[in-house]
Coordinates of C-alpha atoms in Angstrom, one line a residue:
M258 CA -50.0 -12.0 -36.6
P259 CA -48.8 -14.1 -33.7
K260 CA -50.9 -13.9 -30.5
T261 CA -49.4 -11.9 -27.7
R262 CA -48.5 -14.0 -24.7
H263 CA -50.0 -12.6 -21.5
H264 CA -47.9 -13.2 -18.4
R265 CA -49.6 -13.7 -15.1
K266 CA -49.0 -10.8 -12.7
T267 CA -46.9 -11.9 -9.7
L268 CA -48.8 -11.2 -6.5
S269 CA -46.7 -9.8 -3.7
P270 CA -47.5 -11.3 -0.3
K271 CA -48.2 -8.4 2.1
L272 CA -49.9 -10.2 5.0
S273 CA -48.0 -12.2 7.6
C274 CA -48.8 -14.7 10.3
G275 CA -48.2 -13.3 13.7
I276 CA -47.0 -16.7 15.0
C277 CA -44.6 -18.2 12.4
G278 CA -44.0 -15.2 10.1
A279 CA -45.4 -16.9 6.9
K280 CA -46.5 -14.5 4.2
F281 CA -49.8 -14.4 2.4
V282 CA -51.5 -12.5 -0.4
S283 CA -55.0 -12.5 1.0
D284 CA -56.9 -12.7 4.3
S285 CA -58.5 -16.0 3.3
G286 CA -55.0 -17.6 2.8
R287 CA -53.9 -16.4 6.2
T288 CA -57.2 -17.7 7.8
R289 CA -56.7 -21.1 6.2
H290 CA -53.1 -21.2 7.5
M291 CA -54.1 -20.3 11.0
R292 CA -56.8 -23.1 11.1
N293 CA -54.5 -25.7 9.6
R294 CA -51.1 -24.9 11.2
H295 CA -52.0 -23.3 14.5
P296 CA -55.3 -24.8 15.6
N297 CA -54.4 -25.0 19.3
L298 CA -52.0 -22.1 19.6
S299 CA -52.8 -19.8 22.5
G300 CA -50.5 -17.0 21.3
H301 CA -49.0 -16.7 24.8
Y302 CA -45.2 -16.5 24.8
C303 CA -42.4 -15.8 27.2
S304 CA -38.6 -16.3 27.2
A305 CA -37.5 -19.8 27.8
P306 CA -35.7 -20.5 31.1
A307 CA -31.9 -20.4 30.8
H308 CA -31.4 -24.1 31.8
I309 CA -33.8 -25.1 29.0
H310 CA -31.7 -23.3 26.4
A311 CA -28.8 -25.6 27.2
L312 CA -30.9 -28.7 26.3
L313 CA -31.9 -27.4 22.9
S314 CA -30.4 -28.9 19.7
P315 CA -32.6 -27.6 16.9
E316 CA -32.5 -29.3 13.5
P317 CA -30.9 -27.5 10.6
A318 CA -33.3 -25.1 8.8
L319 CA -34.9 -26.1 5.6
D320 CA -34.4 -24.1 2.4
F321 CA -37.6 -23.5 0.4
H322 CA -37.7 -22.6 -3.3
I323 CA -40.9 -20.9 -4.5
P324 CA -41.3 -20.1 -8.3
E325 CA -42.3 -16.5 -8.6
Q326 CA -44.8 -17.1 -11.5
D327 CA -47.1 -19.4 -9.5
P328 CA -49.6 -17.3 -7.4
Q329 CA -51.0 -20.5 -5.8
L330 CA -47.6 -21.3 -4.3
L331 CA -47.3 -17.6 -3.2
E332 CA -50.4 -18.1 -1.1
E333 CA -48.1 -19.2 1.7
V334 CA -44.5 -18.1 1.5
P335 CA -42.2 -18.5 4.6
A336 CA -40.6 -15.3 5.6
E337 CA -37.4 -17.2 6.4
P338 CA -36.3 -20.8 6.7
Q339 CA -38.2 -22.4 9.6
S340 CA -36.6 -24.6 12.2
T341 CA -38.2 -27.4 14.2
R342 CA -39.7 -26.7 17.6
A343 CA -37.9 -28.4 20.5
K344 CA -39.9 -30.3 23.2
I345 CA -38.1 -31.2 26.4
L346 CA -39.8 -34.1 28.2
H347 CA -39.8 -34.7 31.9
P348 CA -36.7 -36.8 32.8
Y349 CA -38.1 -38.9 35.6
L350 CA -41.8 -39.6 35.0
T351 CA -41.1 -41.0 31.6
A352 CA -44.2 -43.3 30.9
Q353 CA -42.3 -46.5 30.3
P354 CA -44.5 -49.3 29.0
C355 CA -44.7 -52.5 31.2
Q356 CA -46.6 -55.8 31.2
E357 CA -50.1 -56.1 32.7
D358 CA -48.6 -57.4 36.0
G359 CA -46.3 -54.4 36.2
S360 CA -43.1 -56.3 35.2
S361 CA -40.6 -54.9 32.8
L362 CA -41.2 -55.0 29.1
L363 CA -38.6 -55.4 26.3
P364 CA -37.8 -52.2 24.4
D365 CA -39.8 -51.6 21.3
A366 CA -42.3 -54.4 22.3
A367 CA -45.7 -54.2 20.6
P368 CA -48.7 -53.5 22.8
P369 CA -50.7 -56.6 23.9
V370 CA -53.8 -57.4 21.9
E371 CA -57.0 -57.1 23.9
P372 CA -58.9 -60.5 24.0
C373 CA -62.2 -60.3 22.2
D374 CA -64.3 -63.4 21.8
D375 CA -67.2 -61.7 20.0
D376 CA -67.1 -58.2 18.7
W377 CA -70.8 -57.7 19.0
L378 CA -71.5 -59.1 22.5
P379 CA -74.0 -58.7 24.1
F380 CA -75.7 -58.5 20.7
E381 CA -76.0 -61.6 18.6
D382 CA -74.6 -60.1 15.5
E383 CA -73.9 -56.8 13.7
L384 CA -77.5 -56.5 12.5
Q385 CA -78.8 -56.5 16.1
F386 CA -76.3 -53.9 17.1
C387 CA -77.2 -51.6 14.2
I388 CA -80.9 -51.9 14.8
A389 CA -80.6 -51.0 18.5
D390 CA -78.2 -48.1 17.7
F391 CA -80.6 -46.8 15.1
L392 CA -83.8 -47.0 17.1
Y393 CA -82.4 -46.1 20.5
R394 CA -79.7 -43.5 19.9
R395 CA -80.2 -42.0 16.4
E396 CA -84.0 -42.0 16.1
E397 CA -84.9 -42.1 19.8
M398 CA -88.1 -43.9 18.8
S399 CA -90.9 -44.3 21.4
Q400 CA -91.5 -47.7 23.0
G401 CA -94.9 -48.1 21.3
N402 CA -93.5 -47.4 17.8
I403 CA -90.6 -49.8 18.4
N404 CA -93.1 -52.6 19.2
T405 CA -95.2 -51.8 16.2
L406 CA -92.1 -51.9 13.9
L407 CA -90.8 -55.1 15.4
N408 CA -94.2 -56.8 15.0
L409 CA -94.4 -55.8 11.3
W410 CA -90.8 -57.0 10.8
G411 CA -91.6 -60.3 12.4
L412 CA -94.7 -60.9 10.3
S413 CA -92.8 -60.1 7.1
L414 CA -90.1 -62.6 8.1
M415 CA -92.6 -65.4 8.9
K416 CA -93.7 -65.4 5.2
H417 CA -90.2 -66.6 4.4
G418 CA -90.0 -69.3 7.1
A419 CA -88.5 -67.4 10.0
T420 CA -90.0 -67.7 13.4
F421 CA -88.9 -64.4 15.0
G422 CA -87.3 -61.0 14.1
P423 CA -84.1 -59.5 15.4
F424 CA -85.8 -58.4 18.7
D425 CA -89.0 -59.5 20.5
N426 CA -90.0 -56.0 21.7
Y427 CA -88.6 -52.7 23.0
Q428 CA -87.8 -54.3 26.4
H429 CA -85.6 -56.9 24.6
I430 CA -83.6 -54.0 23.1
F431 CA -83.3 -52.1 26.4
N432 CA -82.2 -55.2 28.3
T433 CA -79.5 -55.9 25.7
I434 CA -78.2 -52.4 25.8
D435 CA -78.1 -52.6 29.6
D436 CA -75.9 -55.7 29.3
I437 CA -73.1 -53.7 27.5
R438 CA -70.0 -53.8 29.7
Q439 CA -67.5 -52.0 27.5
G440 CA -66.7 -48.6 29.1
D441 CA -69.3 -49.1 31.7
A442 CA -69.1 -47.3 35.0
P443 CA -72.4 -47.9 36.9
W444 CA -74.0 -45.4 39.1
K445 CA -73.9 -46.0 42.8
C446 CA -75.7 -44.4 45.8
M447 CA -74.2 -43.8 49.2
K448 CA -75.6 -42.1 52.3
V449 CA -73.5 -39.2 53.6
S450 CA -73.8 -37.2 56.8
L451 CA -71.5 -35.2 59.0
N452 CA -70.1 -36.9 62.2
E453 CA -71.1 -34.2 64.6
D454 CA -72.3 -34.5 68.2
L455 CA -76.0 -33.5 68.0
N456 CA -78.5 -33.0 70.8
E457 CA -82.2 -33.4 70.5
A458 CA -82.7 -29.7 69.8
A459 CA -80.5 -29.9 66.7
A460 CA -82.1 -28.8 63.4
S461 CA -83.5 -31.6 61.2
W462 CA -81.1 -30.9 58.3
K463 CA -78.2 -31.7 60.6
K464 CA -79.6 -35.1 61.5
Q465 CA -80.6 -36.2 58.0
E466 CA -78.6 -38.6 55.8
Y467 CA -78.2 -37.4 52.2
E468 CA -78.1 -39.5 49.1
L469 CA -74.9 -39.1 47.0
W470 CA -75.1 -40.6 43.5
H471 CA -71.7 -41.2 42.0
R472 CA -69.5 -43.4 39.8
D473 CA -66.4 -45.2 41.0
P474 CA -63.6 -42.8 39.8
D475 CA -61.2 -45.8 39.5
T476 CA -63.5 -47.3 36.9
V477 CA -64.1 -44.0 35.1
L478 CA -60.3 -43.2 35.0
T479 CA -59.5 -46.8 33.8
N480 CA -62.0 -46.3 30.9
L481 CA -60.6 -42.8 30.1
L482 CA -57.0 -44.0 30.0
S483 CA -57.8 -47.1 27.9
N484 CA -59.8 -45.2 25.3
P485 CA -58.0 -45.8 21.9
D486 CA -59.8 -42.7 20.5
F487 CA -57.3 -40.6 22.4
N488 CA -54.2 -42.2 20.8
G489 CA -52.0 -39.6 19.2
Q490 CA -53.7 -36.8 21.2
F491 CA -52.5 -37.8 24.7
D492 CA -49.4 -36.5 26.5
Y493 CA -47.7 -39.1 28.6
Q494 CA -45.1 -36.7 30.1
P495 CA -45.0 -33.1 31.2
Y496 CA -42.9 -31.1 28.7
V497 CA -41.5 -27.7 27.9
E498 CA -41.9 -26.6 24.3
I499 CA -39.6 -24.0 22.7
D500 CA -40.4 -22.4 19.4
E501 CA -37.9 -21.5 16.7
K502 CA -37.4 -18.1 18.3
E503 CA -36.4 -19.8 21.6
N504 CA -39.6 -18.6 23.3
R505 CA -41.6 -20.8 25.7
R506 CA -44.8 -22.1 24.1
W507 CA -47.9 -23.1 26.1
G508 CA -50.7 -25.1 24.7
D509 CA -52.2 -28.2 26.3
F510 CA -52.3 -28.9 30.0
M511 CA -49.0 -30.9 30.2
S512 CA -47.1 -28.0 28.7
G513 CA -47.7 -25.9 31.8
N514 CA -45.5 -25.3 34.8
Q515 CA -47.9 -27.0 37.2
A516 CA -47.6 -30.4 35.6
W517 CA -43.8 -30.2 35.6
R518 CA -43.7 -29.1 39.2
K519 CA -46.1 -31.8 40.4
A520 CA -44.1 -34.5 38.5
E521 CA -40.9 -33.2 40.2
R522 CA -42.5 -33.4 43.6
I523 CA -43.9 -36.9 43.1
F524 CA -40.4 -38.2 42.1
D525 CA -38.7 -36.3 45.0
E526 CA -41.1 -37.9 47.5
D527 CA -40.8 -41.4 46.1
Q528 CA -38.1 -42.2 43.5
T529 CA -39.7 -45.6 42.9
T530 CA -42.2 -43.7 40.7
R531 CA -39.5 -43.3 38.0
G532 CA -41.0 -44.3 34.6
S533 CA -44.6 -43.7 35.7
V534 CA -47.2 -41.6 34.0
Y535 CA -48.4 -38.4 35.8
I536 CA -52.2 -38.2 35.5
P537 CA -53.5 -34.8 36.6
L538 CA -57.2 -34.9 37.5
I539 CA -59.4 -31.9 36.5
L540 CA -62.7 -31.5 38.3
G541 CA -65.6 -29.2 37.3
S542 CA -68.9 -28.4 38.8
D543 CA -71.9 -26.1 38.2
K544 CA -74.4 -24.9 40.7
T545 CA -77.2 -25.3 38.1
T546 CA -79.9 -27.6 39.5
V547 CA -80.3 -30.7 37.3
S548 CA -83.0 -32.4 39.2
V549 CA -85.0 -32.1 42.4
G550 CA -84.9 -35.1 44.7
T551 CA -87.7 -36.5 46.7
G552 CA -86.4 -34.8 49.9
D553 CA -85.4 -31.3 50.8
F554 CA -82.3 -31.2 48.7
E555 CA -81.1 -30.8 45.1
Y556 CA -78.5 -32.5 43.0
H557 CA -75.6 -30.6 41.4
P558 CA -73.3 -32.3 38.8
L559 CA -69.6 -32.9 39.3
Y560 CA -67.4 -33.7 36.2
L561 CA -64.1 -35.4 35.8
S562 CA -61.4 -35.1 33.1
I563 CA -57.6 -35.7 32.9
G564 CA -55.0 -33.2 31.8
N565 CA -53.2 -35.6 29.5
V566 CA -55.7 -35.3 26.6
H567 CA -55.3 -32.4 24.3
N568 CA -57.6 -29.4 24.5
N569 CA -59.3 -30.1 21.2
V570 CA -60.3 -33.6 22.4
R571 CA -61.7 -32.2 25.6
R572 CA -63.8 -29.6 23.7
G573 CA -64.7 -32.1 20.9
H574 CA -67.5 -34.1 22.7
R575 CA -65.3 -37.2 22.6
N576 CA -66.1 -38.5 26.1
A577 CA -63.0 -36.8 27.7
V578 CA -65.2 -35.1 30.2
V579 CA -67.3 -37.5 32.3
P580 CA -70.1 -36.9 34.8
I581 CA -68.7 -38.4 38.0
A582 CA -71.3 -37.5 40.6
F583 CA -74.5 -35.6 41.6
L584 CA -73.8 -33.8 44.8
A585 CA -76.6 -33.3 47.3
I586 CA -77.2 -29.7 48.3
P587 CA -79.4 -29.5 51.4
K588 CA -82.4 -27.2 51.6
A589 CA -84.1 -26.0 54.7
E590 CA -86.9 -23.6 55.9
R591 CA -86.5 -20.0 54.8
K592 CA -85.6 -18.9 58.2
Y593 CA -82.2 -20.7 57.8
N594 CA -81.4 -19.0 54.4
N595 CA -78.9 -16.6 56.1
D596 CA -78.0 -18.8 59.0
P597 CA -74.2 -19.0 59.2
D598 CA -74.5 -22.5 60.8
F599 CA -76.6 -23.8 57.9
Q600 CA -74.2 -22.3 55.3
R601 CA -71.2 -23.9 57.0
F602 CA -73.1 -27.2 57.1
K603 CA -73.8 -27.1 53.4
Q604 CA -70.1 -26.3 52.6
Q605 CA -68.8 -29.1 54.9
L606 CA -71.2 -31.6 53.4
Y607 CA -70.1 -30.6 49.9
H608 CA -66.5 -31.2 50.8
A609 CA -67.2 -34.4 52.6
S610 CA -69.1 -35.8 49.6
I611 CA -66.2 -35.1 47.2
S612 CA -63.7 -36.7 49.7
A613 CA -65.9 -39.8 49.9
I614 CA -66.2 -40.1 46.1
F615 CA -62.5 -40.2 45.5
A616 CA -61.5 -42.4 48.4
S617 CA -61.2 -45.4 46.0
I618 CA -58.2 -43.8 44.2
K619 CA -56.5 -42.3 47.2
P620 CA -53.9 -45.2 47.4
Y621 CA -53.0 -44.5 43.7
M622 CA -52.1 -40.9 44.5
R623 CA -49.1 -42.2 46.5
H624 CA -48.2 -45.5 44.8
P625 CA -48.6 -46.1 41.0
V626 CA -51.1 -48.6 39.7
V627 CA -50.9 -50.4 36.3
R628 CA -53.4 -49.2 33.7
R629 CA -53.8 -49.6 29.9
C630 CA -53.2 -46.4 28.0
P631 CA -54.6 -45.2 24.7
D632 CA -51.8 -46.7 22.6
G633 CA -52.6 -50.2 24.0
H634 CA -49.6 -50.4 26.3
F635 CA -49.8 -50.9 30.0
R636 CA -48.0 -48.4 32.2
H637 CA -47.7 -47.4 35.9
V638 CA -49.8 -44.3 36.5
I639 CA -50.1 -42.0 39.5
Y640 CA -53.1 -39.7 40.1
D641 CA -53.0 -36.2 41.4
F642 CA -55.6 -33.4 41.9
A643 CA -54.6 -30.6 39.5
A644 CA -57.5 -28.2 39.0
F645 CA -61.1 -27.5 39.9
I646 CA -63.1 -25.4 37.4
A647 CA -66.1 -23.6 38.9
D648 CA -67.7 -20.2 38.8
Y649 CA -67.0 -17.6 41.5
P650 CA -69.8 -18.5 44.0
E651 CA -68.8 -22.1 43.9
Q652 CA -65.1 -21.2 44.3
V653 CA -66.1 -19.5 47.6
M654 CA -67.8 -22.7 48.7
L655 CA -64.7 -24.7 47.7
A656 CA -62.2 -22.3 49.3
G657 CA -64.3 -21.8 52.4
T658 CA -63.2 -18.2 52.6
V659 CA -63.0 -14.9 50.7
Q660 CA -60.6 -11.9 51.3
G661 CA -60.7 -10.8 54.9
W662 CA -62.5 -13.9 56.2
C663 CA -61.2 -16.8 58.2
P664 CA -61.7 -20.2 56.7
N665 CA -64.7 -21.9 58.2
V666 CA -64.6 -25.4 56.6
I667 CA -62.0 -28.1 56.0
P668 CA -61.7 -28.6 52.2
F669 CA -61.7 -32.1 50.7
T670 CA -58.1 -31.7 49.6
Q671 CA -57.1 -32.1 53.3
D672 CA -57.7 -35.9 52.8
F673 CA -55.4 -36.3 49.8
P674 CA -51.6 -36.1 49.2
R675 CA -50.2 -33.0 47.4
A676 CA -53.7 -31.5 47.1
E677 CA -54.1 -27.8 47.9
I678 CA -57.4 -26.1 47.1
Y679 CA -55.8 -22.7 46.6
E680 CA -53.6 -24.3 43.8
M681 CA -56.5 -26.1 42.2
L682 CA -58.9 -23.1 41.8
S683 CA -58.7 -21.5 38.4
S684 CA -59.8 -18.1 37.3
D685 CA -63.5 -17.8 36.3
L686 CA -62.7 -16.4 32.9
L687 CA -66.3 -16.0 31.8
H688 CA -67.8 -14.2 34.8
Q689 CA -64.7 -12.4 36.2
V690 CA -62.7 -11.5 33.1
I691 CA -64.9 -11.5 30.0
K692 CA -68.2 -10.6 31.6
G693 CA -67.0 -8.9 34.7
T694 CA -64.2 -6.8 33.3
F695 CA -65.2 -6.3 29.7
K696 CA -69.0 -6.5 29.6
D697 CA -70.2 -5.3 33.0
H698 CA -67.5 -2.7 33.4
L699 CA -66.0 -1.4 30.2
V700 CA -68.9 -1.8 27.8
T701 CA -71.5 -0.5 30.3
W702 CA -69.3 2.4 31.3
V703 CA -68.8 3.4 27.6
E704 CA -72.5 3.1 26.8
E705 CA -73.4 5.3 29.8
Y706 CA -70.8 7.9 28.8
L707 CA -72.1 8.1 25.2
N708 CA -75.7 8.5 26.4
L709 CA -74.5 11.2 28.7
V710 CA -72.7 13.4 26.1
H711 CA -74.7 12.5 22.9
E712 CA -78.3 12.3 21.9
K713 CA -79.8 8.8 22.0
A714 CA -79.7 8.3 18.2
E715 CA -76.1 9.5 17.9
A716 CA -75.0 7.3 20.9
N717 CA -76.6 4.2 19.3
K718 CA -74.8 5.0 16.0
I719 CA -71.5 5.2 17.8
M720 CA -72.2 1.9 19.6
D721 CA -73.0 0.2 16.3
E722 CA -69.7 1.5 14.9
I723 CA -67.9 0.0 17.9
D724 CA -69.6 -3.3 17.3
R725 CA -68.5 -3.4 13.7
S726 CA -64.9 -2.6 14.6
L727 CA -64.8 -5.3 17.2
H728 CA -66.3 -7.8 14.7
A729 CA -63.5 -7.0 12.2
L730 CA -60.8 -7.2 14.9
Y731 CA -60.5 -11.0 14.9
Q732 CA -59.0 -10.9 11.3
D733 CA -55.9 -9.2 12.7
C734 CA -55.7 -11.1 16.0
V735 CA -55.2 -14.8 16.7
V736 CA -58.8 -15.2 17.9
S737 CA -60.6 -18.5 17.4
H738 CA -63.7 -20.1 18.7

């Protein structure tokens, strides 16, 4: 009797992607799709401006054929033919490559090759580099153990006629590492104080000079822009992105309205900037004390990044966020803790320090300067302060005011073109939205209400059920870490 052929049951896709409409037969398939196809999608849409619609010329839709008998192919079935997204680039700041001296470059010219006499300098060879990398960075071996290891290594080599090992001692390794110049932005120290007319009775904290440790932002930005690791994940122009449903799509920094408006303003003020690259500077700081100095002040870190790199690069520990300074925060006797004059002095010193740090790039905020970019090409770039990320208490220090107050300090943005502190401050999402609105208000209110109308055990049971529901919610919403 012939065997009966069993046909595979065709699975009907019931789940859909909330972004592109693709169909899936399981939660796992939809999850894989979201991770692979929409890793950076914010899920925030609005209708595209009317003048943008006129610029669109979408490519013809593709027709997909999916065999019904193959459940693997049914794992991801487009709901309808998909069209290509349209990206409208800024028409004036167009990131045209040039030569190192700023002169014009022929179209389609290859980027210049960086001169490199010895790939391993200041190390003698690859072996020395790998040993130093292993002992110093990966193992973080103590100085004594490094010396012991190198002595044993040298003795073993002497049996074969060698007179010395790869390094003499730990100090030899450290000195060689200190000689590395690639990507180096050395720390510098400057003395800062406020130029105020003081009499003999003035408080000591007014007369004191404060140490400000910082890196030259011009060097740091040059290293950031020339980092080849950012190639392919670096936006050279502000842009507007439109999805297949003709909705505006936001993602990375350069897709926002601010970048486009700033580029327009730069070109309107100086049309010789045509063809340059807009480099938005993003600052961030935290009032967390990182160290206590020898005097009566603390150091608080200041960080620098640029808006051109994609969000996944900035979050991916790839050196897209760089410590640029440690700001000195004065301290005084307890009797000055609530002294308005002392509070104003701290704020003004804070702003004066930031202004002094970025003085070296102030000329390049008006006139472009030639810098190497991640793809190897040289381009004219122009810097601009775009955002300052800080928690709410530090935002008050930056703004110098809160609702109902008169400003009592001059912000550092006063010293730089196109910089406005009220435009730079961003919402404190963690403390004001997530923690302030959801945790401190909604969750606390619900918990107090449940304890008021239910017994303790029943209230805890309901709270546990709410926790389980919230945990399952991410499967139906585009929520990612």
